[in-house]
C-alpha cells in the first residue's frame, strides 16, 4: 500500500507538509533506533536495565536539545524536527524517549530559557553531547498534580543557599550529573536551581520494581542541607511559570512521541494479521480484525494532523499551554487504546517479548500519568473552555 512506503503510516500524505530536512532527520533517527535500540530493547526491559552507553550515543546523533541554538551545542532545529525525533525514539521505546525528552525539554530548556550566559556556556554543551545526563526535580512524594504545594525549600545563607527536601519519580536521577530543581524560598516563591552531583547531602536513590519504563532509570532526589552556590540559581524566572514552561516543551514532545509507540503497535498488528492463519485464511481477512486496524489507522492519522498543526504553532510562537495539554492527552490515550487492540490481534503471542506490544502498553501507563495526568489535562481544557477552574 502506498501509505506505508515511507516506513510509517501516512494515510493523508502528511509527508507533503514536511521539508526535506524533516524527512532527512526522521530517516536518520529511524536508522539510529533500528541500529542502537530495537535489537536490544526487549532484553533491557526484561532485565530492568538502563543502558548508560545510550546517553553518549543520543548526544552524537543530536537527540538532546534539538531546538537549542547551535552555539550551545544544540541542533538549532524547529519544533516539528523535535517532534519527529521524539516520535522515532518512542517507536523504539517510551523509556528511551523519556531519557531524551527530560534532557532536552526539562534540563537544557530551562537552563537556556531561564539561565545566565555563564550557566548556558557551562552546562549546555556537556548536556547536548551526552557527556552529562540531567534530570528535573519538580514532583514530590506528596505533591504531583499540585506542584505549587511543594515543601522542598531554600534558605539564603549569605554566600550560598541551603537546600532541603525531596523529589520523587524523577527520570534519569540515579545516573544524573546535574539536576534542575524547583524549591520555595523563604518568601514562598518558587525558584529554580542547578544542583550538581557531588554536592554534600545530595543523593539520588533509585526506584526499583517498576512494571513500566523498565529500560529507563527512575529515582528520587534527596537534599539534606545541600549548600548550593548563589551562581547556581536560575536568574531569569520566578514562580510556578518556570517549571510549567518546561513542561509545555516536554508535553509537546510527548504528543509526538506517543504516536511513535502507537505506530509500532499498529505496524506489528498489521503484519501479524497478514501472517496468522485461522479458519483457513489470514486473520486480517476477518471483519473484526479489519475494524480494529482501520480504527487504529484513523486515530493515528488524526493525531498526526493535530501534532503537525501544533508544531507549526510552536514554530510561530503561538501555541498555548491548553493546546499542548489537549495534544499530549489525545496522543497518549490514543496510543494506549491502540496497544490494547494490537495485543488482541496478536492473541496470546501479544503478551510475550517476541512482540513489542506489552512493553509499549506498560510504558504508556506511565506516560499517561507523568507530566500532567490524563484527568488533569482534561480539566485544563475544561477550565479553558468554560472559564471555571475545577481543580479546587
mmCIF file of C-alpha atoms in Angstrom:
data_model
loop_
_atom_site.group_PDB
_atom_site.id
_atom_site.type_symbol
_atom_site.label_atom_id
_atom_site.label_comp_id
_atom_site.label_asym_id
_atom_site.label_seq_id
_atom_site.Cartn_x
_atom_site.Cartn_y
_atom_site.Cartn_z
ATOM 1 C CA UNK A 1 0.000 0.000 0.000
ATOM 2 C CA UNK A 2 1.289 3.430 -0.915
ATOM 3 C CA UNK A 3 0.812 4.980 2.512
ATOM 4 C CA UNK A 4 3.246 2.504 4.061
ATOM 5 C CA UNK A 5 6.076 3.152 1.629
ATOM 6 C CA UNK A 6 7.816 5.687 3.896
ATOM 7 C CA UNK A 7 8.130 3.127 6.678
ATOM 8 C CA UNK A 8 5.280 4.621 8.709
ATOM 9 C CA UNK A 9 1.571 5.028 8.113
ATOM 10 C CA UNK A 10 0.861 8.271 6.258
ATOM 11 C CA UNK A 11 -2.691 7.883 5.049
ATOM 12 C CA UNK A 12 -3.259 11.593 4.412
ATOM 13 C CA UNK A 13 0.115 12.345 2.771
ATOM 14 C CA UNK A 14 1.300 14.384 5.748
ATOM 15 C CA UNK A 15 4.859 13.919 4.482
ATOM 16 C CA UNK A 16 3.954 16.520 1.838
ATOM 17 C CA UNK A 17 3.754 19.049 4.686
ATOM 18 C CA UNK A 18 7.294 18.244 5.834
ATOM 19 C CA UNK A 19 10.511 19.725 4.477
ATOM 20 C CA UNK A 20 13.398 17.746 3.010
ATOM 21 C CA UNK A 21 15.265 18.449 6.264
ATOM 22 C CA UNK A 22 12.408 16.997 8.309
ATOM 23 C CA UNK A 23 12.422 13.821 6.229
ATOM 24 C CA UNK A 24 16.202 13.511 6.494
ATOM 25 C CA UNK A 25 16.067 13.953 10.273
ATOM 26 C CA UNK A 26 13.352 11.289 10.501
ATOM 27 C CA UNK A 27 15.344 8.819 8.455
ATOM 28 C CA UNK A 28 18.491 9.484 10.490
ATOM 29 C CA UNK A 29 16.666 8.892 13.773
ATOM 30 C CA UNK A 30 14.825 5.857 12.404
ATOM 31 C CA UNK A 31 18.120 4.294 11.348
ATOM 32 C CA UNK A 32 19.636 5.109 14.746
ATOM 33 C CA UNK A 33 16.749 3.476 16.618
ATOM 34 C CA UNK A 34 16.841 0.377 14.411
ATOM 35 C CA UNK A 35 20.583 0.083 14.982
ATOM 36 C CA UNK A 36 21.051 1.076 18.629
ATOM 37 C CA UNK A 37 17.724 0.455 20.402
ATOM 38 C CA UNK A 38 15.393 -2.022 18.678
ATOM 39 C CA UNK A 39 17.716 -5.067 18.711
ATOM 40 C CA UNK A 40 18.348 -4.750 22.460
ATOM 41 C CA UNK A 41 15.299 -3.073 23.981
ATOM 42 C CA UNK A 42 13.329 -6.216 24.852
ATOM 43 C CA UNK A 43 16.239 -7.580 26.870
ATOM 44 C CA UNK A 44 16.877 -4.233 28.552
ATOM 45 C CA UNK A 45 13.208 -4.065 29.563
ATOM 46 C CA UNK A 46 13.127 -7.668 30.763
ATOM 47 C CA UNK A 47 16.256 -7.037 32.852
ATOM 48 C CA UNK A 48 15.138 -3.587 34.069
ATOM 49 C CA UNK A 49 18.454 -2.335 32.698
ATOM 50 C CA UNK A 50 19.185 1.262 31.759
ATOM 51 C CA UNK A 51 21.930 1.242 29.091
ATOM 52 C CA UNK A 52 24.159 4.118 30.244
ATOM 53 C CA UNK A 53 26.054 3.998 26.961
ATOM 54 C CA UNK A 54 22.953 5.206 25.097
ATOM 55 C CA UNK A 55 23.381 8.699 26.594
ATOM 56 C CA UNK A 56 26.543 9.476 24.626
ATOM 57 C CA UNK A 57 25.021 7.907 21.516
ATOM 58 C CA UNK A 58 21.948 10.136 21.847
ATOM 59 C CA UNK A 59 24.298 13.101 22.101
ATOM 60 C CA UNK A 60 26.198 12.049 18.991
ATOM 61 C CA UNK A 61 23.023 11.693 16.901
ATOM 62 C CA UNK A 62 21.607 15.049 18.024
ATOM 63 C CA UNK A 63 18.700 13.817 20.148
ATOM 64 C CA UNK A 64 19.461 16.156 23.058
ATOM 65 C CA UNK A 65 18.176 19.717 22.825
ATOM 66 C CA UNK A 66 17.373 19.785 19.099
ATOM 67 C CA UNK A 67 15.752 23.245 19.394
ATOM 68 C CA UNK A 68 18.590 24.740 21.485
ATOM 69 C CA UNK A 69 20.815 27.101 19.421
ATOM 70 C CA UNK A 70 23.933 25.547 17.907
ATOM 71 C CA UNK A 71 26.230 27.971 19.792
ATOM 72 C CA UNK A 72 25.403 25.995 22.959
ATOM 73 C CA UNK A 73 25.753 22.584 21.319
ATOM 74 C CA UNK A 74 22.080 22.159 20.390
ATOM 75 C CA UNK A 75 20.658 21.375 16.986
ATOM 76 C CA UNK A 76 19.153 24.784 16.156
ATOM 77 C CA UNK A 77 16.168 22.959 14.666
ATOM 78 C CA UNK A 78 12.457 23.798 14.601
ATOM 79 C CA UNK A 79 9.754 22.220 16.741
ATOM 80 C CA UNK A 80 8.491 19.852 14.052
ATOM 81 C CA UNK A 81 12.015 18.412 13.847
ATOM 82 C CA UNK A 82 11.979 17.979 17.621
ATOM 83 C CA UNK A 83 8.624 16.221 17.438
ATOM 84 C CA UNK A 84 9.816 13.888 14.697
ATOM 85 C CA UNK A 85 12.886 12.945 16.759
ATOM 86 C CA UNK A 86 10.712 12.127 19.786
ATOM 87 C CA UNK A 87 8.313 10.091 17.611
ATOM 88 C CA UNK A 88 11.096 7.960 16.186
ATOM 89 C CA UNK A 89 12.738 7.335 19.571
ATOM 90 C CA UNK A 90 9.405 6.313 21.114
ATOM 91 C CA UNK A 91 8.759 3.925 18.256
ATOM 92 C CA UNK A 92 11.718 2.201 19.832
ATOM 93 C CA UNK A 93 10.699 2.679 23.471
ATOM 94 C CA UNK A 94 8.985 5.249 25.698
ATOM 95 C CA UNK A 95 11.710 4.913 28.327
ATOM 96 C CA UNK A 96 14.377 5.789 25.783
ATOM 97 C CA UNK A 97 12.296 8.785 24.686
ATOM 98 C CA UNK A 98 11.918 9.821 28.326
ATOM 99 C CA UNK A 99 15.692 9.960 28.654
ATOM 100 C CA UNK A 100 15.982 12.273 25.654
ATOM 101 C CA UNK A 101 12.847 14.272 26.463
ATOM 102 C CA UNK A 102 13.965 15.069 30.016
ATOM 103 C CA UNK A 103 17.446 16.050 28.870
ATOM 104 C CA UNK A 104 16.218 18.405 26.156
ATOM 105 C CA UNK A 105 12.969 19.862 27.454
ATOM 106 C CA UNK A 106 13.375 19.721 31.223
ATOM 107 C CA UNK A 107 17.099 20.314 31.738
ATOM 108 C CA UNK A 108 18.577 22.095 28.709
ATOM 109 C CA UNK A 109 15.454 24.173 28.006
ATOM 110 C CA UNK A 110 15.239 25.821 31.463
ATOM 111 C CA UNK A 111 18.985 26.467 31.564
ATOM 112 C CA UNK A 112 18.756 28.084 28.127
ATOM 113 C CA UNK A 113 15.485 29.942 28.790
ATOM 114 C CA UNK A 114 15.950 30.989 32.396
ATOM 115 C CA UNK A 115 19.699 30.696 32.964
ATOM 116 C CA UNK A 116 22.562 33.170 32.800
ATOM 117 C CA UNK A 117 25.034 33.225 29.934
ATOM 118 C CA UNK A 118 27.620 31.667 32.248
ATOM 119 C CA UNK A 119 25.234 28.814 33.089
ATOM 120 C CA UNK A 120 24.410 28.229 29.429
ATOM 121 C CA UNK A 121 28.066 28.001 28.486
ATOM 122 C CA UNK A 122 28.954 25.792 31.440
ATOM 123 C CA UNK A 123 26.175 23.204 31.196
ATOM 124 C CA UNK A 124 24.515 23.119 27.778
ATOM 125 C CA UNK A 125 27.417 21.816 25.639
ATOM 126 C CA UNK A 126 28.072 18.950 28.081
ATOM 127 C CA UNK A 127 24.374 18.066 28.167
ATOM 128 C CA UNK A 128 23.992 18.325 24.378
ATOM 129 C CA UNK A 129 26.934 15.987 23.754
ATOM 130 C CA UNK A 130 25.749 13.398 26.269
ATOM 131 C CA UNK A 131 28.855 13.859 28.394
ATOM 132 C CA UNK A 132 26.462 14.776 31.214
ATOM 133 C CA UNK A 133 22.979 13.442 31.921
ATOM 134 C CA UNK A 134 20.470 15.710 33.613
ATOM 135 C CA UNK A 135 17.165 15.415 35.463
ATOM 136 C CA UNK A 136 14.288 17.669 36.524
ATOM 137 C CA UNK A 137 13.119 17.886 40.119
ATOM 138 C CA UNK A 138 9.521 19.075 40.488
ATOM 139 C CA UNK A 139 7.257 16.211 41.649
ATOM 140 C CA UNK A 140 7.392 15.391 45.350
ATOM 141 C CA UNK A 141 6.112 12.399 47.363
ATOM 142 C CA UNK A 142 3.033 14.403 48.415
ATOM 143 C CA UNK A 143 2.746 16.904 45.560
ATOM 144 C CA UNK A 144 2.328 15.716 41.979
ATOM 145 C CA UNK A 145 -0.615 17.324 40.199
ATOM 146 C CA UNK A 146 -0.393 20.238 42.669
ATOM 147 C CA UNK A 147 3.254 21.321 42.326
ATOM 148 C CA UNK A 148 2.536 24.660 43.989
ATOM 149 C CA UNK A 149 2.224 22.809 47.301
ATOM 150 C CA UNK A 150 5.864 21.689 47.257
ATOM 151 C CA UNK A 151 7.769 21.646 50.543
ATOM 152 C CA UNK A 152 11.340 21.477 49.164
ATOM 153 C CA UNK A 153 12.887 24.780 50.209
ATOM 154 C CA UNK A 154 15.944 27.006 50.106
ATOM 155 C CA UNK A 155 17.274 29.392 52.750
ATOM 156 C CA UNK A 156 19.580 32.295 51.913
ATOM 157 C CA UNK A 157 22.750 31.803 53.961
ATOM 158 C CA UNK A 158 24.586 34.846 52.599
ATOM 159 C CA UNK A 159 27.159 33.318 50.264
ATOM 160 C CA UNK A 160 25.068 30.220 49.356
ATOM 161 C CA UNK A 161 21.615 28.666 49.576
ATOM 162 C CA UNK A 162 20.780 25.783 51.902
ATOM 163 C CA UNK A 163 18.512 23.271 50.087
ATOM 164 C CA UNK A 164 16.310 20.762 51.925
ATOM 165 C CA UNK A 165 13.555 18.426 50.752
ATOM 166 C CA UNK A 166 12.994 15.579 48.315
ATOM 167 C CA UNK A 167 11.641 14.838 44.853
ATOM 168 C CA UNK A 168 10.013 11.629 43.614
ATOM 169 C CA UNK A 169 9.540 9.804 40.285
ATOM 170 C CA UNK A 170 12.487 11.558 38.654
ATOM 171 C CA UNK A 171 13.588 10.136 35.285
ATOM 172 C CA UNK A 172 17.392 9.951 34.874
ATOM 173 C CA UNK A 173 18.059 10.799 38.542
ATOM 174 C CA UNK A 174 20.176 7.754 39.520
ATOM 175 C CA UNK A 175 22.605 8.455 36.653
ATOM 176 C CA UNK A 176 22.474 12.262 36.541
ATOM 177 C CA UNK A 177 25.411 14.632 36.842
ATOM 178 C CA UNK A 178 23.159 17.668 37.174
ATOM 179 C CA UNK A 179 19.587 18.338 38.328
ATOM 180 C CA UNK A 180 17.345 21.334 37.689
ATOM 181 C CA UNK A 181 15.472 21.572 40.984
ATOM 182 C CA UNK A 182 12.470 23.707 41.938
ATOM 183 C CA UNK A 183 12.177 24.864 45.544
ATOM 184 C CA UNK A 184 10.465 27.566 47.609
ATOM 185 C CA UNK A 185 12.445 30.412 49.096
ATOM 186 C CA UNK A 186 11.696 32.000 52.473
ATOM 187 C CA UNK A 187 9.008 34.186 50.913
ATOM 188 C CA UNK A 188 7.297 31.121 49.456
ATOM 189 C CA UNK A 189 8.298 31.928 45.856
ATOM 190 C CA UNK A 190 9.315 29.023 43.614
ATOM 191 C CA UNK A 191 12.891 29.253 42.326
ATOM 192 C CA UNK A 192 14.994 27.049 40.054
ATOM 193 C CA UNK A 193 18.464 25.862 40.996
ATOM 194 C CA UNK A 194 21.116 23.761 39.293
ATOM 195 C CA UNK A 195 22.313 21.051 41.671
ATOM 196 C CA UNK A 196 25.416 19.047 40.763
ATOM 197 C CA UNK A 197 26.361 15.511 41.716
ATOM 198 C CA UNK A 198 28.963 15.564 44.425
ATOM 199 C CA UNK A 199 27.396 18.366 46.425
ATOM 200 C CA UNK A 200 27.365 17.172 50.040
ATOM 201 C CA UNK A 201 23.945 15.990 51.216
ATOM 202 C CA UNK A 202 22.622 15.360 47.674
ATOM 203 C CA UNK A 203 21.661 11.732 46.935
ATOM 204 C CA UNK A 204 19.669 10.005 44.175
ATOM 205 C CA UNK A 205 18.193 6.673 45.366
ATOM 206 C CA UNK A 206 16.862 4.500 42.550
ATOM 207 C CA UNK A 207 13.248 3.300 42.412
ATOM 208 C CA UNK A 208 13.054 -0.462 41.794
ATOM 209 C CA UNK A 209 10.323 -2.967 40.911
ATOM 210 C CA UNK A 210 8.670 -0.879 38.185
ATOM 211 C CA UNK A 211 6.382 -2.652 35.736
ATOM 212 C CA UNK A 212 6.661 0.321 33.370
ATOM 213 C CA UNK A 213 9.546 2.207 31.706
ATOM 214 C CA UNK A 214 11.790 -0.643 32.754
ATOM 215 C CA UNK A 215 14.647 0.400 30.465
ATOM 216 C CA UNK A 216 14.585 3.921 31.915
ATOM 217 C CA UNK A 217 16.239 4.807 35.219
ATOM 218 C CA UNK A 218 13.910 6.441 37.735
ATOM 219 C CA UNK A 219 14.666 7.625 41.231
ATOM 220 C CA UNK A 220 14.402 10.220 43.940
ATOM 221 C CA UNK A 221 16.315 13.400 44.663
ATOM 222 C CA UNK A 222 17.089 13.881 48.351
ATOM 223 C CA UNK A 223 18.503 17.154 49.708
ATOM 224 C CA UNK A 224 19.862 17.183 53.257
ATOM 225 C CA UNK A 225 21.300 20.642 53.979
ATOM 226 C CA UNK A 226 22.836 20.865 50.497
ATOM 227 C CA UNK A 227 24.943 24.001 50.020
ATOM 228 C CA UNK A 228 24.150 25.383 46.563
ATOM 229 C CA UNK A 229 26.302 28.281 45.296
ATOM 230 C CA UNK A 230 24.435 31.512 44.585
ATOM 231 C CA UNK A 231 25.546 31.392 40.953
ATOM 232 C CA UNK A 232 23.556 28.147 40.513
ATOM 233 C CA UNK A 233 20.215 29.937 40.884
ATOM 234 C CA UNK A 234 18.348 30.361 37.577
ATOM 235 C CA UNK A 235 18.151 34.177 37.485
ATOM 236 C CA UNK A 236 15.504 34.806 34.836
ATOM 237 C CA UNK A 237 12.418 33.115 36.260
ATOM 238 C CA UNK A 238 10.218 33.417 39.323
ATOM 239 C CA UNK A 239 7.193 31.393 40.411
ATOM 240 C CA UNK A 240 5.397 28.333 39.065
ATOM 241 C CA UNK A 241 5.547 29.583 35.480
ATOM 242 C CA UNK A 242 9.188 28.408 35.404
ATOM 243 C CA UNK A 243 8.631 24.668 35.760
ATOM 244 C CA UNK A 244 5.310 24.829 33.891
ATOM 245 C CA UNK A 245 7.041 26.427 30.899
ATOM 246 C CA UNK A 246 9.444 23.484 30.816
ATOM 247 C CA UNK A 247 6.535 21.053 30.993
ATOM 248 C CA UNK A 248 4.941 22.695 27.953
ATOM 249 C CA UNK A 249 8.048 21.836 25.943
ATOM 250 C CA UNK A 250 8.176 18.278 27.283
ATOM 251 C CA UNK A 251 4.454 17.646 26.810
ATOM 252 C CA UNK A 252 4.756 18.828 23.235
ATOM 253 C CA UNK A 253 7.470 16.204 22.674
ATOM 254 C CA UNK A 254 5.286 13.522 24.257
ATOM 255 C CA UNK A 255 2.397 14.415 21.935
ATOM 256 C CA UNK A 256 4.621 13.303 19.037
ATOM 257 C CA UNK A 257 6.399 10.540 20.913
ATOM 258 C CA UNK A 258 3.287 8.600 21.896
ATOM 259 C CA UNK A 259 2.293 8.460 18.227
ATOM 260 C CA UNK A 260 5.557 6.597 17.655
ATOM 261 C CA UNK A 261 4.548 3.918 20.166
ATOM 262 C CA UNK A 262 1.112 3.693 18.513
ATOM 263 C CA UNK A 263 2.687 3.310 15.067
ATOM 264 C CA UNK A 264 4.931 0.493 16.289
ATOM 265 C CA UNK A 265 1.947 -1.379 17.763
ATOM 266 C CA UNK A 266 -0.178 -0.812 14.647
ATOM 267 C CA UNK A 267 2.546 -1.965 12.258
ATOM 268 C CA UNK A 268 3.206 -5.085 14.308
ATOM 269 C CA UNK A 269 -0.530 -5.886 14.371
ATOM 270 C CA UNK A 270 -0.940 -5.271 10.643
ATOM 271 C CA UNK A 271 1.988 -7.545 9.796
ATOM 272 C CA UNK A 272 0.809 -10.262 12.181
ATOM 273 C CA UNK A 273 -2.756 -10.104 10.806
ATOM 274 C CA UNK A 274 -1.467 -10.928 7.318
ATOM 275 C CA UNK A 275 0.649 -13.855 8.516
ATOM 276 C CA UNK A 276 -1.513 -15.532 11.162
ATOM 277 C CA UNK A 277 -3.812 -18.144 9.609
ATOM 278 C CA UNK A 278 -7.048 -19.177 11.330
ATOM 279 C CA UNK A 279 -10.063 -20.883 9.709
ATOM 280 C CA UNK A 280 -8.009 -21.294 6.518
ATOM 281 C CA UNK A 281 -7.228 -17.614 5.930
ATOM 282 C CA UNK A 282 -5.189 -14.750 7.422
ATOM 283 C CA UNK A 283 -6.950 -13.155 10.389
ATOM 284 C CA UNK A 284 -6.555 -9.838 8.570
ATOM 285 C CA UNK A 285 -9.335 -11.044 6.292
ATOM 286 C CA UNK A 286 -11.914 -11.056 9.097
ATOM 287 C CA UNK A 287 -14.200 -8.085 9.558
ATOM 288 C CA UNK A 288 -13.481 -7.561 13.260
ATOM 289 C CA UNK A 289 -9.719 -7.503 12.667
ATOM 290 C CA UNK A 290 -10.128 -5.060 9.792
ATOM 291 C CA UNK A 291 -12.308 -2.879 12.040
ATOM 292 C CA UNK A 292 -9.518 -2.745 14.645
ATOM 293 C CA UNK A 293 -6.835 -1.946 12.055
ATOM 294 C CA UNK A 294 -8.924 0.678 10.272
ATOM 295 C CA UNK A 295 -9.745 2.416 13.555
ATOM 296 C CA UNK A 296 -6.091 2.333 14.616
ATOM 297 C CA UNK A 297 -5.009 3.997 11.396
ATOM 298 C CA UNK A 298 -7.792 6.587 11.663
ATOM 299 C CA UNK A 299 -6.753 7.580 15.178
ATOM 300 C CA UNK A 300 -3.052 7.716 14.283
ATOM 301 C CA UNK A 301 -3.863 9.934 11.303
ATOM 302 C CA UNK A 302 -5.973 12.323 13.397
ATOM 303 C CA UNK A 303 -3.186 12.584 15.977
ATOM 304 C CA UNK A 304 -0.558 13.156 13.260
ATOM 305 C CA UNK A 305 -2.553 16.075 11.884
ATOM 306 C CA UNK A 306 -3.039 17.561 15.359
ATOM 307 C CA UNK A 307 0.666 17.454 16.300
ATOM 308 C CA UNK A 308 1.775 18.768 12.906
ATOM 309 C CA UNK A 309 -0.526 21.755 13.373
ATOM 310 C CA UNK A 310 0.683 22.167 16.963
ATOM 311 C CA UNK A 311 4.295 22.081 15.764
ATOM 312 C CA UNK A 312 3.516 24.828 13.267
ATOM 313 C CA UNK A 313 2.007 26.921 16.076
ATOM 314 C CA UNK A 314 5.069 26.227 18.249
ATOM 315 C CA UNK A 315 7.345 27.435 15.450
ATOM 316 C CA UNK A 316 5.273 30.622 15.183
ATOM 317 C CA UNK A 317 5.297 31.175 18.953
ATOM 318 C CA UNK A 318 1.501 30.900 19.052
ATOM 319 C CA UNK A 319 0.897 27.536 20.766
ATOM 320 C CA UNK A 320 -0.909 27.748 24.101
ATOM 321 C CA UNK A 321 -0.422 25.598 27.183
ATOM 322 C CA UNK A 322 -4.003 24.409 26.745
ATOM 323 C CA UNK A 323 -3.425 23.289 23.142
ATOM 324 C CA UNK A 324 -0.325 21.379 24.228
ATOM 325 C CA UNK A 325 -2.313 19.722 27.027
ATOM 326 C CA UNK A 326 -5.006 18.596 24.600
ATOM 327 C CA UNK A 327 -2.446 17.109 22.195
ATOM 328 C CA UNK A 328 -0.496 15.305 24.918
ATOM 329 C CA UNK A 329 -3.658 13.798 26.366
ATOM 330 C CA UNK A 330 -5.068 12.792 22.980
ATOM 331 C CA UNK A 331 -1.890 11.166 21.696
ATOM 332 C CA UNK A 332 -1.226 9.088 24.807
ATOM 333 C CA UNK A 333 -4.843 7.972 25.215
ATOM 334 C CA UNK A 334 -4.913 7.020 21.544
ATOM 335 C CA UNK A 335 -1.641 5.094 21.807
ATOM 336 C CA UNK A 336 -2.782 3.131 24.864
ATOM 337 C CA UNK A 337 -6.017 2.143 23.142
ATOM 338 C CA UNK A 338 -4.100 1.014 20.053
ATOM 339 C CA UNK A 339 -1.652 -1.000 22.184
ATOM 340 C CA UNK A 340 -4.556 -2.867 23.785
ATOM 341 C CA UNK A 341 -6.283 -3.553 20.458
ATOM 342 C CA UNK A 342 -2.971 -4.646 18.925
ATOM 343 C CA UNK A 343 -2.434 -7.042 21.817
ATOM 344 C CA UNK A 344 -5.762 -8.705 20.981
ATOM 345 C CA UNK A 345 -4.842 -9.078 17.314
ATOM 346 C CA UNK A 346 -1.622 -10.819 18.387
ATOM 347 C CA UNK A 347 -3.600 -13.214 20.589
ATOM 348 C CA UNK A 348 -1.537 -14.991 23.225
ATOM 349 C CA UNK A 349 1.702 -14.063 21.445
ATOM 350 C CA UNK A 350 0.926 -10.440 22.255
ATOM 351 C CA UNK A 351 1.966 -10.881 25.882
ATOM 352 C CA UNK A 352 5.455 -12.124 25.004
ATOM 353 C CA UNK A 353 8.685 -10.264 24.337
ATOM 354 C CA UNK A 354 8.609 -11.636 20.799
ATOM 355 C CA UNK A 355 6.495 -8.564 20.001
ATOM 356 C CA UNK A 356 6.712 -5.024 21.388
ATOM 357 C CA UNK A 357 3.054 -4.686 22.382
ATOM 358 C CA UNK A 358 3.053 -5.361 26.127
ATOM 359 C CA UNK A 359 6.202 -3.290 26.632
ATOM 360 C CA UNK A 360 4.620 -0.305 24.893
ATOM 361 C CA UNK A 361 1.384 -0.843 26.811
ATOM 362 C CA UNK A 362 3.134 -0.866 30.186
ATOM 363 C CA UNK A 363 5.274 2.121 29.250
ATOM 364 C CA UNK A 364 2.274 4.154 28.154
ATOM 365 C CA UNK A 365 0.649 3.596 31.552
ATOM 366 C CA UNK A 366 3.406 5.865 32.893
ATOM 367 C CA UNK A 367 3.269 8.315 30.004
ATOM 368 C CA UNK A 368 -0.479 8.844 30.505
ATOM 369 C CA UNK A 369 0.250 9.901 34.109
ATOM 370 C CA UNK A 370 3.522 11.801 34.032
ATOM 371 C CA UNK A 371 3.875 15.451 33.079
ATOM 372 C CA UNK A 372 0.193 16.007 33.740
ATOM 373 C CA UNK A 373 -2.213 13.141 34.307
ATOM 374 C CA UNK A 374 -4.933 12.161 31.842
ATOM 375 C CA UNK A 375 -7.596 13.757 34.043
ATOM 376 C CA UNK A 376 -5.660 16.937 34.835
ATOM 377 C CA UNK A 377 -5.155 17.649 31.130
ATOM 378 C CA UNK A 378 -8.888 17.189 30.630
ATOM 379 C CA UNK A 379 -9.542 19.765 33.361
ATOM 380 C CA UNK A 380 -7.029 22.177 31.817
ATOM 381 C CA UNK A 381 -9.127 22.050 28.640
ATOM 382 C CA UNK A 382 -12.338 22.265 30.649
ATOM 383 C CA UNK A 383 -11.171 25.365 32.522
ATOM 384 C CA UNK A 384 -10.093 26.955 29.246
ATOM 385 C CA UNK A 385 -13.438 26.497 27.506
ATOM 386 C CA UNK A 386 -15.686 27.324 30.490
ATOM 387 C CA UNK A 387 -13.543 29.884 32.298
ATOM 388 C CA UNK A 388 -14.141 27.985 35.550
ATOM 389 C CA UNK A 389 -11.337 26.212 37.457
ATOM 390 C CA UNK A 390 -12.309 22.692 38.531
ATOM 391 C CA UNK A 391 -9.082 21.955 40.420
ATOM 392 C CA UNK A 392 -10.305 23.385 43.726
#
